[in-house]
Short mmCIF file of C-alpha atoms in Angstrom, two decimals:
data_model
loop_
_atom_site.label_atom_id
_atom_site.label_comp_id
_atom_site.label_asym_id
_atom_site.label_seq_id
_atom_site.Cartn_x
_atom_site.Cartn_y
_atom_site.Cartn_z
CA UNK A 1 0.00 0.00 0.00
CA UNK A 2 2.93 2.52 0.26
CA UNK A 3 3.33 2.43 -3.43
CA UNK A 4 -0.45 3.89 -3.72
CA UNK A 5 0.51 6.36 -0.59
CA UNK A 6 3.58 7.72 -2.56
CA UNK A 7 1.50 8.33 -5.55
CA UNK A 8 -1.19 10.05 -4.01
CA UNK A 9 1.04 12.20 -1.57
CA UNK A 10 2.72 13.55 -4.94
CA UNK A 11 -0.47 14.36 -6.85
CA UNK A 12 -1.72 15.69 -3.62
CA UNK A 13 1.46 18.27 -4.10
CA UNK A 14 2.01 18.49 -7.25
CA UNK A 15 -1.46 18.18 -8.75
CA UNK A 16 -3.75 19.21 -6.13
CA UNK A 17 -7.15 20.41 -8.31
CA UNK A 18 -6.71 17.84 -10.40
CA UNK A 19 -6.56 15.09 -7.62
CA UNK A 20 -9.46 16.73 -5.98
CA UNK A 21 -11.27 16.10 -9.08
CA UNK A 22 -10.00 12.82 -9.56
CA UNK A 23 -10.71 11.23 -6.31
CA UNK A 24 -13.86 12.25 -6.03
CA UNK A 25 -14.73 11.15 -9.16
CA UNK A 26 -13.15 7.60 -8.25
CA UNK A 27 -14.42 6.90 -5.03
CA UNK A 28 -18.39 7.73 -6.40
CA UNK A 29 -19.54 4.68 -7.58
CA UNK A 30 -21.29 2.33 -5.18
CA UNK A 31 -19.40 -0.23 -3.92
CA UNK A 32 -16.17 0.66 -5.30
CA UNK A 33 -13.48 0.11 -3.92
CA UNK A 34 -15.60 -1.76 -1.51
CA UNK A 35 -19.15 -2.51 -0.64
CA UNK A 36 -18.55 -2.15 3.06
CA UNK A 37 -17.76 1.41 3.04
CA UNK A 38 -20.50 4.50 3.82
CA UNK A 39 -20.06 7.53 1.64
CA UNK A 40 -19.16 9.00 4.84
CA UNK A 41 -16.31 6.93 4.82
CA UNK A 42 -15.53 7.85 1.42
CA UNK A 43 -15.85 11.36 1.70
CA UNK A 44 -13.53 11.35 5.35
CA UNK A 45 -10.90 9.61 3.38
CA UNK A 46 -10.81 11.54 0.36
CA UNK A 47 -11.07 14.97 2.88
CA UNK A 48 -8.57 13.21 4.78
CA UNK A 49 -5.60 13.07 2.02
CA UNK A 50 -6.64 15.85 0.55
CA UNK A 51 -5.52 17.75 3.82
CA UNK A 52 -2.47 16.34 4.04
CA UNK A 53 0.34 18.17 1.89
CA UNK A 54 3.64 18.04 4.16
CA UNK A 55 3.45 14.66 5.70
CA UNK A 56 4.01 11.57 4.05
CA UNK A 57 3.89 9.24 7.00
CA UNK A 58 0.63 10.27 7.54
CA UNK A 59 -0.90 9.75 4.01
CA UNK A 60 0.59 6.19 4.35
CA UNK A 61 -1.34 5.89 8.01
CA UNK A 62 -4.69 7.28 6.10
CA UNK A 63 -4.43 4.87 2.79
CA UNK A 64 -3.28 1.78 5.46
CA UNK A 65 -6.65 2.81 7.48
CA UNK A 66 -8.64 2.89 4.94
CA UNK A 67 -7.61 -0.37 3.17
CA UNK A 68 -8.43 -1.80 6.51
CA UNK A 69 -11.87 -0.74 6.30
CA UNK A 70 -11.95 -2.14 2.85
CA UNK A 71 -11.51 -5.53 3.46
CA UNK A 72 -13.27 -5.06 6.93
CA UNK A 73 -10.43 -5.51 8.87
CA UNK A 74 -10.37 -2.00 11.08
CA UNK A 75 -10.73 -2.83 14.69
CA UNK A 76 -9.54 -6.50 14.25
CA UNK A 77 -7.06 -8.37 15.78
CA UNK A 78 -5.40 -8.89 12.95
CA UNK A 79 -4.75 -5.33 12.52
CA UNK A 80 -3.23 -4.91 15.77
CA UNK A 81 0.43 -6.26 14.40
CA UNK A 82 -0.34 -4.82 11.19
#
């Protein structure tokens, strides 16, 4: 998941209306990327990364999170070495 982390913390620098538009845009469609996620959820996460210019460790924390929820995993105790 770093790899996706890295790409969005650049965009998110480098690109920053365009990944607005872009993420957005991506994360509309029911059920994608997952069908256990709210819109809320959605729309935290893409707020979320959107915030975050300066730190990279952070976006990675965010995009780890929210893979989590994904694959309904947050709050697990699987998750707790992870």
């Amino acid at each position: 998941m770093d790899c996706f982390a890295d790409i969005l913390f650049a965009l998110n620098k480098h690109c920053f209306s365009l990944l607005s538009m872009w993420i957005k845009e991506a994360l509309q469609p029911p059920g994608f990327p997952s069908a256990r996620l709210s819109p809320e959820q959605k729309d935290t996460f893409s707020h979320q990364i959107l915030r975050e210019r300066v730190n990279k460790r952070r976006v990675k924390e965010m995009v780890k999170e929210f893979t989590l929820l994904c694959r309904g995993l947050h709050g697990t105790d699987y998750t707790a070495d992870y």
